[in-house]
Amino acid sequence: MDVMGDKATLLETGRFVQPADVSESTGDLSQPMDRDETGEAAEEARQRLAAQAGDVEAMSVLGALLLRRGDLDGAEPHLRAATAAGDRAAANNLGVLLHQRGYADDAAGWWRIAAVAGSAAAAHALGRHHRERGDEPAAEYWLRQSAEQGHALGAYALADLLEHRGDAGAEQWMRIAAERGHREAAYRLARALDRRLAEGHVGDDDGAGAEAEQWYRQAAARGHRRAALHLGAILERRGALKEAGRWYLTSAKDGEARAACALGFLLRDAGDTESAAVWWLRAAQDGDGNAANALGALHAERGEPQTAERWYRAAMDAGDDNGAYNLGLLCAEQGRTAQAEQWYRRAAYAGHREAANALAILLLQGGDTAGAEPWFSKAAEAGSVDAAFNLGILFAGRGEEAVALRWYERAAAAGHTEAALQVGIARLRDGDEAGAERHLRCAAGGGSAEAAYRLATVLDARRPPVPAHSLGEPVHEEKSECEEWYERAASQGHRRAQVRVGMLAAARGDVVEAARWYREAAEAGSRNGAFNLGLLLAREGSEPEAAVWWARAADAGHGRAALRLALVYARRGELAEGQRWADRAVALGPAEVSERAARLRDALREELSA
């Protein structure tokens, strides 16, 4: 008869029973004798002599010793003799012996005799026998007899039977078995608590999480490798990485591939890639697809695409859809588009949402919009935030703004930064300033420079007018929130934000700060930055350098800069050059500039023709 749950030796199952005066409290010989081979031989010789002298207890113990050693032929006559003399432990062990020989019904007969005589171990074995034959009422009766006598295995087997039937009393007996040291019961109790937490049936305020951890810890301490894995995961989430690593190591050494994989990730995060690879290799060889993917990624980073591909294929063969997705990524990076599409499709059809999104992008890049849309939709419905955002872009490109906004809102609600920006822009367009601000703050907080700039403009528009300062005048005014957002955007390279920060600094009289931001914007290609830098330099008496920046701004299409250059050249007496820049200013505008530039051009023309 196989033992349910963890593998156990015959002694650990509790089926061997010592004579009553040796262990009447439990009725079980539950622990192996702590003796060396010489001691065991001496004990066996002593028991054999006593048995030959007719000692029933010695017959029972000798039969148990021989049965434990696997000497069924030697054990049977001693166990039968002791059983005939009324020894219940011997009756139980005779049942074990006959069961090993394949005589299950005969074994059940002796277990019944022992169970009726009060053997909890025999009642457990008899209950298991009836359950294996489908007689659940009889199984429950005998298992309950065993459990109520305090037998841990009986309590566990009863809990397992009741749980199979959906009986609410299962947890009570599972808890009793766990409290009596049954490691599989402790593990299953912890898993049940975890499931209830995940499903929201209990709150962590009820202490369910702490209780689950306690049972995992008890099972892990007794050598349960899956419990050690779950305990390691709990500790890792808490940040107790050293202790988590110890439990992962314990579990991995016991052959748990998932623990070896988790240990590899822990080592990688600590910077020990070589040790991580050793554990990933061990896990991957045991069929862990996640570890195979990790090895593939490691070799891809090292520039070993062939080895990476081999491990990705191993992951895929292990049933991990990430293997096909990663193969698609690898092929896409190598320009093998047709193969990338093949692997993306394989993963996408298996339900991999990011593969579906990647496939849609690939199809879109190839001009197949109609083929891309359903894959974007499938990925988005499966929870891909990027796919929801991409659907927004797709519908916006078609002019279907309302549909696009719905997808943007969905992605934004899941924390997508660029989607939040698009929702914020739409809210601004619709006049919903409060909604716009909320979404712009989310996007700006997520690192979007454009969102930070637009948020700053919203806040800037609410500010009361500030008094003007003369350039160079010391100012001790604190920066406003809008200026802080402008600066955040400017520090991320946003050119319009850089110009605006420069303008605010100039308004405070901080020439050095203003010049720094104008120059940064101008060097990045901002024509307004170049124009404002020119103004600042001109006011500081550096008109030649100012002209250089105005020329750059005018060449980029800045009408006011062209007008400034026309005035500079006119003052210098370079009338033809002044007229050329005035012509440019007329063409560039805006209207006010065009009007002034036209008057200047006409005056210069008259001067040249005089």
Coordinates of C-alpha atoms in Angstrom, one line a residue:
M1 CA 0.0 0.0 0.0
D2 CA 1.5 3.3 -1.0
V3 CA 1.6 6.2 1.5
M4 CA -0.4 9.3 0.5
G5 CA 1.5 12.5 0.3
D6 CA 5.2 12.3 1.2
K7 CA 7.2 9.2 0.6
A8 CA 7.9 7.4 3.9
T9 CA 9.6 4.3 5.2
L10 CA 7.5 1.6 6.8
L11 CA 8.5 2.7 10.2
E12 CA 7.6 6.3 9.4
T13 CA 4.1 5.2 8.3
G14 CA 3.5 4.1 11.9
R15 CA 2.5 0.5 10.8
F16 CA 5.1 -1.1 12.9
V17 CA 3.8 -1.3 16.5
Q18 CA 5.9 -2.1 19.6
P19 CA 4.4 -4.2 22.3
A20 CA 2.1 -2.4 24.8
D21 CA 4.6 -2.1 27.6
V22 CA 7.2 -0.6 25.3
S23 CA 5.1 2.2 23.8
E24 CA 1.5 1.9 25.0
S25 CA 0.9 5.6 24.6
T26 CA 1.3 5.6 20.8
G27 CA 1.2 1.9 20.0
D28 CA 3.7 2.6 17.3
L29 CA 7.4 1.9 16.7
S30 CA 7.7 5.3 15.0
Q31 CA 11.4 5.8 15.2
P32 CA 14.3 3.6 14.0
M33 CA 16.6 2.3 16.7
D34 CA 19.7 4.5 17.2
R35 CA 22.4 1.8 17.1
D36 CA 25.3 0.9 15.0
E37 CA 25.4 -2.4 13.1
T38 CA 27.1 -4.2 16.0
G39 CA 24.4 -2.9 18.4
E40 CA 21.6 -4.0 16.1
A41 CA 23.1 -7.4 15.7
A42 CA 23.4 -7.8 19.5
E43 CA 19.8 -6.6 20.0
E44 CA 18.6 -9.1 17.4
A45 CA 20.5 -11.9 19.0
R46 CA 19.0 -11.0 22.4
Q47 CA 15.5 -10.8 21.1
R48 CA 16.0 -14.1 19.2
L49 CA 17.0 -15.9 22.4
A50 CA 14.0 -14.5 24.2
A51 CA 11.7 -15.5 21.4
Q52 CA 13.0 -19.0 21.4
A53 CA 12.3 -19.1 25.1
G54 CA 8.7 -18.2 24.3
D55 CA 8.7 -14.5 25.0
V56 CA 5.8 -13.1 23.0
E57 CA 7.0 -9.5 23.2
A58 CA 10.4 -10.6 21.9
M59 CA 8.7 -12.5 19.0
S60 CA 6.9 -9.3 18.0
V61 CA 10.0 -7.1 18.2
L62 CA 12.2 -9.6 16.3
G63 CA 9.5 -9.9 13.6
A64 CA 9.5 -6.1 13.3
L65 CA 13.3 -5.9 13.1
L66 CA 13.4 -8.5 10.3
L67 CA 10.5 -6.9 8.5
R68 CA 12.3 -3.6 8.6
R69 CA 15.4 -5.2 7.1
G70 CA 13.3 -6.7 4.3
D71 CA 13.6 -10.3 5.5
L72 CA 10.0 -11.3 5.0
D73 CA 10.5 -15.0 5.2
G74 CA 12.4 -14.6 8.5
A75 CA 9.9 -12.2 10.0
E76 CA 6.7 -14.0 9.2
P77 CA 6.9 -17.0 11.6
H78 CA 7.8 -14.7 14.5
L79 CA 4.9 -12.3 13.7
R80 CA 2.4 -15.2 13.3
A81 CA 3.5 -16.7 16.6
A82 CA 3.2 -13.4 18.4
T83 CA -0.2 -12.6 16.8
A84 CA -1.5 -16.0 17.8
A85 CA -0.5 -15.1 21.4
G86 CA -2.7 -11.9 21.1
D87 CA 0.0 -9.3 20.4
R88 CA -1.8 -6.5 18.4
A89 CA 1.5 -5.0 17.2
A90 CA 2.4 -8.2 15.6
A91 CA -1.0 -8.5 14.0
N92 CA -0.5 -5.1 12.5
N93 CA 3.0 -5.9 11.2
L94 CA 1.8 -9.2 9.9
G95 CA -0.7 -7.2 7.9
V96 CA 2.1 -5.1 6.5
L97 CA 4.1 -8.2 5.6
L98 CA 1.2 -9.8 3.8
H99 CA 0.4 -6.6 2.0
Q100 CA 4.0 -6.4 0.8
R101 CA 3.7 -10.0 -0.5
G102 CA 0.6 -8.9 -2.5
Y103 CA -2.1 -10.5 -0.2
A104 CA -4.1 -7.3 0.4
D105 CA -7.3 -9.0 1.6
D106 CA -5.4 -11.3 4.0
A107 CA -3.5 -8.2 5.2
A108 CA -6.8 -6.4 5.8
G109 CA -8.0 -9.3 8.0
W110 CA -5.0 -9.0 10.3
W111 CA -5.3 -5.2 10.4
R112 CA -8.9 -5.5 11.4
I113 CA -7.9 -7.8 14.3
A114 CA -5.3 -5.3 15.4
A115 CA -7.6 -2.3 14.9
V116 CA -10.4 -3.9 17.0
A117 CA -7.7 -4.5 19.7
G118 CA -7.0 -0.7 19.7
S119 CA -4.1 -0.3 17.2
A120 CA -4.4 3.2 15.7
A121 CA -1.8 2.3 13.1
A122 CA -3.8 -0.8 12.0
A123 CA -7.0 1.3 11.8
H124 CA -5.2 3.7 9.5
A125 CA -3.9 0.9 7.3
L126 CA -7.4 -0.7 7.2
G127 CA -9.0 2.7 6.3
R128 CA -6.5 3.1 3.5
H129 CA -7.2 -0.4 2.3
H130 CA -11.0 0.3 2.1
R131 CA -10.5 3.6 0.3
E132 CA -8.3 2.0 -2.3
R133 CA -11.2 -0.3 -3.0
G134 CA -13.7 2.5 -3.3
D135 CA -15.5 1.7 0.0
E136 CA -15.5 5.2 1.4
P137 CA -17.9 4.7 4.3
A138 CA -15.7 1.9 5.7
A139 CA -12.6 3.9 5.0
E140 CA -14.0 6.9 6.9
Y141 CA -15.0 4.7 9.8
W142 CA -11.5 3.2 10.3
L143 CA -9.6 6.4 9.5
R144 CA -11.7 8.2 12.1
Q145 CA -11.0 5.5 14.6
S146 CA -7.3 6.0 14.0
A147 CA -7.4 9.8 14.0
E148 CA -9.4 9.9 17.2
Q149 CA -6.7 7.8 18.9
G150 CA -4.2 10.5 18.1
H151 CA -2.6 8.9 15.0
A152 CA -1.1 11.7 12.8
L153 CA -1.3 9.6 9.6
G154 CA -4.9 8.6 10.4
A155 CA -5.8 12.3 10.9
Y156 CA -4.1 13.2 7.6
A157 CA -5.7 10.4 5.6
L158 CA -9.2 11.2 7.1
A159 CA -8.7 14.9 6.2
D160 CA -7.7 13.9 2.6
L161 CA -10.8 11.7 2.3
L162 CA -13.1 14.5 3.6
E163 CA -11.5 17.1 1.4
H164 CA -12.0 14.9 -1.6
R165 CA -15.7 14.8 -0.8
G166 CA -15.8 18.6 -0.1
D167 CA -16.6 18.0 3.6
A168 CA -16.1 21.1 5.7
G169 CA -14.6 19.0 8.5
A170 CA -11.5 18.2 6.4
E171 CA -9.6 21.3 7.6
Q172 CA -10.0 20.4 11.3
W173 CA -8.4 17.0 10.8
M174 CA -5.7 18.5 8.5
R175 CA -4.9 20.9 11.2
I176 CA -4.8 18.2 13.9
A177 CA -2.4 16.1 11.7
A178 CA -0.2 19.1 11.1
E179 CA -0.1 19.9 14.8
R180 CA 1.0 16.3 15.4
G181 CA 3.9 16.8 13.1
H182 CA 2.6 15.5 9.7
R183 CA 4.6 17.6 7.2
E184 CA 2.4 17.0 4.2
A185 CA -0.6 18.1 6.3
A186 CA 1.2 21.3 7.4
Y187 CA 2.1 22.0 3.7
R188 CA -1.5 21.4 2.5
L189 CA -2.9 23.5 5.3
A190 CA -0.6 26.4 4.3
R191 CA -1.6 26.1 0.7
A192 CA -5.3 26.2 1.6
L193 CA -4.7 29.4 3.6
D194 CA -2.7 30.9 0.7
R195 CA -5.5 30.1 -1.8
R196 CA -8.1 31.7 0.5
L197 CA -5.9 34.8 0.7
A198 CA -5.5 34.9 -3.0
E199 CA -9.3 34.5 -3.6
G200 CA -10.1 37.2 -1.0
H201 CA -12.0 34.9 1.3
V202 CA -9.9 36.0 4.2
G203 CA -7.9 39.1 4.8
D204 CA -4.3 39.3 5.9
D205 CA -5.6 41.2 9.0
D206 CA -7.0 37.9 10.1
G207 CA -3.4 36.6 10.4
A208 CA -3.9 34.0 7.6
G209 CA -0.7 35.0 5.9
A210 CA 1.3 34.6 9.1
E211 CA -0.4 31.3 9.9
A212 CA 0.4 30.0 6.4
E213 CA 4.0 31.0 6.8
Q214 CA 4.1 29.1 10.2
W215 CA 2.9 25.9 8.6
Y216 CA 5.2 26.2 5.6
R217 CA 8.0 26.7 8.1
Q218 CA 7.0 23.6 10.1
A219 CA 6.7 21.4 7.0
A220 CA 10.0 22.8 5.5
A221 CA 11.8 22.1 8.8
R222 CA 10.7 18.5 8.5
G223 CA 12.2 18.2 5.0
H224 CA 9.2 19.1 2.8
R225 CA 10.9 20.6 -0.3
R226 CA 7.9 22.3 -1.8
A227 CA 7.2 23.9 1.6
A228 CA 10.8 25.1 1.6
L229 CA 10.2 26.6 -1.8
H230 CA 7.1 28.5 -0.8
L231 CA 8.7 29.7 2.4
G232 CA 11.6 31.0 0.4
A233 CA 9.2 32.9 -1.9
I234 CA 7.5 34.5 1.1
L235 CA 10.8 35.6 2.6
E236 CA 12.0 36.9 -0.7
R237 CA 8.9 39.1 -1.1
R238 CA 9.5 40.4 2.4
G239 CA 13.1 41.3 1.6
A240 CA 14.7 38.6 3.9
L241 CA 16.9 37.5 1.0
K242 CA 19.5 35.6 3.0
E243 CA 17.0 33.4 4.8
A244 CA 15.0 33.0 1.5
G245 CA 18.2 31.8 -0.1
R246 CA 18.8 29.2 2.6
W247 CA 15.4 27.7 2.1
Y248 CA 15.7 27.8 -1.7
L249 CA 19.0 26.0 -1.3
T250 CA 17.5 23.4 1.0
S251 CA 14.7 22.7 -1.4
A252 CA 16.9 22.7 -4.4
K253 CA 19.3 20.2 -2.9
D254 CA 16.3 18.0 -2.3
G255 CA 15.6 18.0 -6.0
E256 CA 13.0 20.9 -6.3
A257 CA 13.7 22.4 -9.8
R258 CA 11.7 25.5 -9.1
A259 CA 13.7 26.3 -6.0
A260 CA 16.9 25.9 -8.0
C261 CA 15.6 28.3 -10.5
A262 CA 14.5 30.8 -7.8
L263 CA 17.9 30.5 -6.2
G264 CA 19.5 31.3 -9.5
F265 CA 17.5 34.5 -9.8
L266 CA 18.4 35.5 -6.3
L267 CA 22.1 35.0 -7.0
R268 CA 21.9 36.9 -10.3
D269 CA 20.3 39.8 -8.5
A270 CA 23.1 39.7 -6.0
G271 CA 25.6 40.0 -8.9
D272 CA 26.8 36.3 -8.9
T273 CA 25.9 35.4 -12.4
E274 CA 28.2 32.4 -12.6
S275 CA 26.6 30.7 -9.5
A276 CA 23.2 31.6 -10.8
A277 CA 24.0 29.8 -14.1
V278 CA 24.9 26.7 -12.2
W279 CA 21.6 26.5 -10.5
W280 CA 19.6 27.4 -13.6
L281 CA 21.4 24.6 -15.4
R282 CA 20.5 22.2 -12.7
A283 CA 16.9 23.3 -12.8
A284 CA 16.7 23.3 -16.6
Q285 CA 18.1 19.8 -16.8
D286 CA 15.3 18.8 -14.5
G287 CA 12.8 20.2 -16.9
D288 CA 12.2 23.7 -15.5
G289 CA 11.2 26.0 -18.5
N290 CA 11.8 29.2 -16.5
A291 CA 15.4 28.2 -15.8
A292 CA 15.9 27.3 -19.4
N293 CA 14.6 30.8 -20.4
A294 CA 16.9 32.4 -17.9
L295 CA 19.9 30.5 -19.4
G296 CA 18.8 31.5 -22.9
A297 CA 18.7 35.2 -21.8
L298 CA 22.1 34.9 -20.2
H299 CA 23.7 33.5 -23.3
A300 CA 21.9 36.1 -25.5
E301 CA 23.4 38.9 -23.3
R302 CA 26.8 37.3 -23.8
G303 CA 26.4 37.4 -27.5
E304 CA 26.0 33.7 -27.9
P305 CA 22.7 33.5 -29.9
Q306 CA 23.0 29.8 -30.9
T307 CA 23.3 28.7 -27.3
A308 CA 20.5 31.1 -26.3
E309 CA 18.3 29.6 -29.0
R310 CA 19.0 26.1 -27.8
W311 CA 17.9 26.9 -24.3
Y312 CA 14.8 28.8 -25.5
R313 CA 13.9 25.7 -27.5
A314 CA 14.4 23.6 -24.3
A315 CA 12.1 26.0 -22.4
M316 CA 9.5 25.6 -25.1
D317 CA 9.8 21.8 -25.1
A318 CA 9.3 22.0 -21.3
G319 CA 5.9 23.6 -22.0
D320 CA 7.0 27.2 -21.2
D321 CA 5.4 29.6 -23.7
N322 CA 8.0 32.2 -22.9
G323 CA 10.5 30.0 -24.8
A324 CA 8.6 30.6 -28.1
Y325 CA 8.2 34.3 -27.3
N326 CA 11.9 34.6 -26.5
L327 CA 12.8 32.8 -29.7
G328 CA 10.7 35.4 -31.5
L329 CA 12.5 38.2 -29.8
L330 CA 15.9 36.7 -30.7
C331 CA 15.0 36.2 -34.4
A332 CA 13.6 39.8 -34.6
E333 CA 16.9 41.2 -33.2
Q334 CA 18.7 39.2 -35.9
G335 CA 16.4 40.5 -38.6
R336 CA 14.9 37.1 -39.2
T337 CA 11.4 38.5 -39.4
A338 CA 9.6 35.5 -40.9
Q339 CA 10.9 33.2 -38.2
A340 CA 10.2 35.8 -35.5
E341 CA 6.6 35.9 -36.7
Q342 CA 6.4 32.1 -36.6
W343 CA 7.5 32.0 -33.0
Y344 CA 5.4 34.9 -31.9
R345 CA 2.4 33.2 -33.5
R346 CA 3.1 30.0 -31.7
A347 CA 3.3 31.7 -28.3
A348 CA 0.3 34.0 -29.1
Y349 CA -1.9 31.0 -30.0
A350 CA -0.9 29.5 -26.7
G351 CA -2.2 32.6 -24.9
H352 CA 1.0 34.6 -24.4
R353 CA -0.3 38.1 -24.4
E354 CA 3.1 39.9 -24.9
A355 CA 3.7 37.6 -27.9
A356 CA 0.3 38.6 -29.3
N357 CA 1.3 42.2 -28.9
A358 CA 4.7 41.7 -30.5
L359 CA 3.1 39.8 -33.4
A360 CA 0.7 42.7 -34.0
I361 CA 3.5 45.2 -34.0
L362 CA 5.4 43.0 -36.5
L363 CA 2.3 42.8 -38.8
L364 CA 1.7 46.6 -38.4
Q365 CA 5.3 47.3 -39.4
G366 CA 4.7 45.1 -42.5
G367 CA 1.7 47.2 -43.4
D368 CA -0.9 44.6 -42.4
T369 CA -3.1 46.8 -40.2
A370 CA -6.1 44.5 -40.6
G371 CA -4.1 41.5 -39.4
A372 CA -2.5 43.5 -36.5
E373 CA -5.8 44.7 -34.9
P374 CA -7.2 41.4 -33.7
W375 CA -3.9 40.4 -32.1
F376 CA -3.7 43.8 -30.3
S377 CA -7.2 43.2 -29.1
K378 CA -6.5 39.7 -27.9
A379 CA -3.4 40.8 -26.1
A380 CA -5.2 43.8 -24.5
E381 CA -8.1 41.6 -23.4
A382 CA -5.6 39.2 -21.8
G383 CA -4.2 42.1 -19.8
S384 CA -1.4 43.5 -21.9
V385 CA -1.1 47.2 -21.1
D386 CA 1.2 47.9 -24.0
A387 CA -1.4 46.3 -26.4
A388 CA -4.2 48.5 -25.0
F389 CA -2.0 51.6 -25.6
N390 CA -1.1 50.4 -29.1
L391 CA -4.8 49.9 -29.9
G392 CA -5.3 53.6 -28.9
I393 CA -2.6 54.6 -31.3
L394 CA -4.2 52.4 -34.0
F395 CA -7.6 54.0 -33.6
A396 CA -6.3 57.5 -33.3
G397 CA -4.5 57.0 -36.6
R398 CA -7.8 56.2 -38.2
G399 CA -9.4 59.3 -36.7
E400 CA -11.6 57.3 -34.3
E401 CA -10.7 59.5 -31.3
A402 CA -13.5 58.2 -29.0
V403 CA -12.4 54.6 -29.4
A404 CA -8.8 55.5 -29.1
L405 CA -9.5 57.4 -25.8
R406 CA -11.2 54.3 -24.3
W407 CA -8.1 52.2 -24.9
Y408 CA -5.8 54.9 -23.7
E409 CA -7.9 55.2 -20.5
R410 CA -7.7 51.4 -20.0
A411 CA -3.9 51.4 -20.4
A412 CA -3.6 54.6 -18.2
A413 CA -5.6 52.9 -15.4
A414 CA -3.0 50.1 -15.4
G415 CA -0.2 52.6 -15.0
H416 CA 0.9 53.1 -18.6
T417 CA 2.8 56.5 -18.7
E418 CA 2.3 57.5 -22.3
A419 CA -1.4 56.4 -22.2
A420 CA -1.9 58.7 -19.2
L421 CA -0.3 61.5 -21.2
Q422 CA -2.7 60.9 -24.2
V423 CA -5.7 60.9 -21.8
G424 CA -4.4 64.1 -20.2
I425 CA -4.1 65.8 -23.6
A426 CA -7.6 64.7 -24.6
R427 CA -9.0 66.1 -21.3
L428 CA -7.3 69.4 -22.0
R429 CA -8.8 69.4 -25.5
D430 CA -12.2 68.8 -24.0
G431 CA -11.8 71.6 -21.4
D432 CA -11.6 69.1 -18.4
E433 CA -8.7 70.8 -16.7
A434 CA -9.1 68.8 -13.4
G435 CA -9.2 65.4 -15.2
A436 CA -6.3 66.6 -17.4
E437 CA -4.2 67.5 -14.4
R438 CA -4.8 64.2 -12.7
H439 CA -3.6 62.2 -15.7
L440 CA -0.7 64.5 -16.5
R441 CA 0.5 64.1 -12.9
C442 CA 0.4 60.3 -13.3
A443 CA 2.3 60.5 -16.6
A444 CA 4.8 63.0 -15.3
G445 CA 5.4 61.0 -12.2
G446 CA 6.0 58.0 -14.4
G447 CA 8.8 59.9 -16.2
S448 CA 7.2 61.5 -19.2
A449 CA 8.9 64.8 -20.0
E450 CA 6.0 65.9 -22.3
A451 CA 3.6 65.3 -19.4
A452 CA 5.7 67.2 -17.0
Y453 CA 5.8 70.2 -19.5
R454 CA 2.1 70.1 -20.1
L455 CA 1.3 69.8 -16.4
A456 CA 3.6 72.8 -15.8
T457 CA 1.7 74.9 -18.4
V458 CA -1.6 74.0 -16.7
L459 CA -0.3 75.2 -13.4
D460 CA 1.5 78.1 -14.9
A461 CA -1.8 79.5 -16.4
R462 CA -3.2 79.6 -12.8
R463 CA -0.4 81.6 -11.4
P464 CA -0.9 85.3 -10.5
P465 CA 1.3 87.7 -12.4
V466 CA 4.8 88.1 -10.9
P467 CA 6.5 91.4 -10.6
A468 CA 9.2 92.1 -13.2
H469 CA 12.8 92.2 -12.3
S470 CA 15.7 93.9 -13.9
L471 CA 18.2 91.5 -15.4
G472 CA 21.0 90.8 -13.0
E473 CA 18.9 91.8 -9.9
P474 CA 19.4 89.4 -7.0
V475 CA 16.2 87.4 -6.3
H476 CA 15.4 85.2 -3.4
E477 CA 11.9 84.1 -4.5
E478 CA 11.1 80.4 -4.0
K479 CA 10.4 78.4 -7.1
S480 CA 6.7 77.6 -7.8
E481 CA 5.4 74.1 -8.4
C482 CA 5.0 74.8 -12.1
E483 CA 8.6 75.8 -12.4
E484 CA 9.7 72.6 -10.7
W485 CA 7.7 70.6 -13.3
Y486 CA 9.3 72.7 -16.1
E487 CA 12.7 72.0 -14.6
R488 CA 12.0 68.2 -14.4
A489 CA 10.9 68.2 -18.1
A490 CA 13.9 70.4 -19.0
S491 CA 16.4 68.1 -17.2
Q492 CA 15.0 65.3 -19.4
G493 CA 15.8 67.2 -22.5
H494 CA 12.5 68.8 -23.3
R495 CA 13.4 71.8 -25.4
R496 CA 10.3 73.9 -24.9
A497 CA 10.5 73.3 -21.1
Q498 CA 14.2 74.4 -21.2
V499 CA 13.2 77.7 -22.9
R500 CA 10.4 78.2 -20.4
V501 CA 12.7 77.6 -17.5
G502 CA 15.1 80.1 -19.0
M503 CA 12.3 82.7 -19.3
L504 CA 11.3 82.2 -15.7
A505 CA 14.9 82.5 -14.5
A506 CA 15.2 85.7 -16.6
A507 CA 12.0 87.0 -15.1
R508 CA 13.6 86.5 -11.7
G509 CA 16.7 88.3 -12.8
D510 CA 18.9 85.2 -12.8
V511 CA 20.8 85.8 -16.0
V512 CA 23.3 83.0 -15.6
E513 CA 20.5 80.4 -15.1
A514 CA 18.5 81.8 -18.0
A515 CA 21.5 81.7 -20.3
R516 CA 22.3 78.1 -19.3
W517 CA 18.8 76.8 -20.2
Y518 CA 18.5 78.9 -23.4
R519 CA 21.9 77.6 -24.5
E520 CA 21.0 74.0 -23.8
A521 CA 17.7 74.3 -25.7
A522 CA 19.4 76.1 -28.6
E523 CA 22.2 73.5 -28.9
A524 CA 19.5 70.9 -29.0
G525 CA 17.9 72.6 -32.0
S526 CA 15.3 75.0 -30.4
R527 CA 14.9 78.1 -32.5
N528 CA 13.2 79.9 -29.6
G529 CA 16.1 79.0 -27.3
A530 CA 18.5 80.4 -29.8
F531 CA 16.5 83.6 -30.3
N532 CA 16.1 84.2 -26.5
L533 CA 19.8 83.5 -25.9
G534 CA 20.6 86.1 -28.6
L535 CA 18.4 88.6 -26.7
L536 CA 20.1 87.9 -23.4
L537 CA 23.6 88.2 -25.0
A538 CA 22.6 91.4 -26.8
R539 CA 21.4 93.0 -23.5
E540 CA 24.7 92.0 -21.9
G541 CA 26.6 93.7 -24.7
S542 CA 27.6 90.6 -26.7
E543 CA 25.8 91.5 -29.9
P544 CA 28.2 89.7 -32.3
E545 CA 27.6 86.4 -30.4
A546 CA 23.9 87.2 -30.3
A547 CA 23.9 87.6 -34.1
V548 CA 25.3 84.1 -34.4
W549 CA 22.4 82.6 -32.4
W550 CA 19.8 84.8 -34.2
A551 CA 21.2 83.5 -37.5
R552 CA 20.7 79.9 -36.3
A553 CA 17.2 80.7 -35.2
A554 CA 16.3 82.5 -38.4
D555 CA 17.7 79.6 -40.5
A556 CA 15.3 77.4 -38.5
G557 CA 12.4 79.6 -39.5
H558 CA 12.2 82.2 -36.7
G559 CA 10.9 85.4 -38.2
R560 CA 11.7 87.7 -35.2
A561 CA 15.3 86.5 -35.3
A562 CA 15.5 87.4 -39.0
L563 CA 14.2 90.9 -38.2
R564 CA 16.7 91.3 -35.4
L565 CA 19.5 90.4 -37.8
A566 CA 18.2 92.8 -40.4
L567 CA 18.3 95.6 -37.8
V568 CA 21.9 94.6 -36.7
Y569 CA 23.2 94.7 -40.3
A570 CA 21.3 98.0 -41.0
R571 CA 23.0 99.6 -38.0
R572 CA 26.4 98.3 -39.2
G573 CA 25.8 99.9 -42.6
E574 CA 25.7 96.5 -44.3
L575 CA 22.5 97.5 -46.1
A576 CA 22.4 94.6 -48.7
E577 CA 22.7 92.0 -45.9
G578 CA 20.1 93.8 -43.8
Q579 CA 17.8 93.8 -46.8
R580 CA 18.3 90.1 -47.3
W581 CA 17.4 89.3 -43.7
A582 CA 14.4 91.7 -43.9
D583 CA 13.1 89.8 -46.9
R584 CA 13.5 86.6 -44.9
A585 CA 11.6 88.1 -41.9
V586 CA 8.7 89.2 -44.2
A587 CA 8.4 85.6 -45.5
L588 CA 8.6 84.0 -42.1
G589 CA 6.2 86.2 -40.1
P590 CA 4.1 86.4 -38.0
A591 CA 2.0 89.3 -39.3
E592 CA 3.4 91.9 -37.0
V593 CA 7.0 90.9 -37.8
S594 CA 6.2 90.8 -41.5
E595 CA 4.8 94.3 -41.4
R596 CA 7.8 95.8 -39.6
A597 CA 10.3 93.9 -41.7
A598 CA 8.6 95.1 -44.9
R599 CA 8.9 98.7 -43.8
L600 CA 12.6 98.1 -42.9
R601 CA 13.2 96.4 -46.3
D602 CA 11.6 99.2 -48.2
A603 CA 13.7 101.8 -46.3
L604 CA 16.9 99.9 -47.0
R605 CA 16.0 99.5 -50.6
E606 CA 15.5 103.3 -50.9
E607 CA 18.8 103.9 -49.2
L608 CA 20.6 101.5 -51.5
S609 CA 19.0 103.1 -54.7
A610 CA 19.7 106.7 -53.5

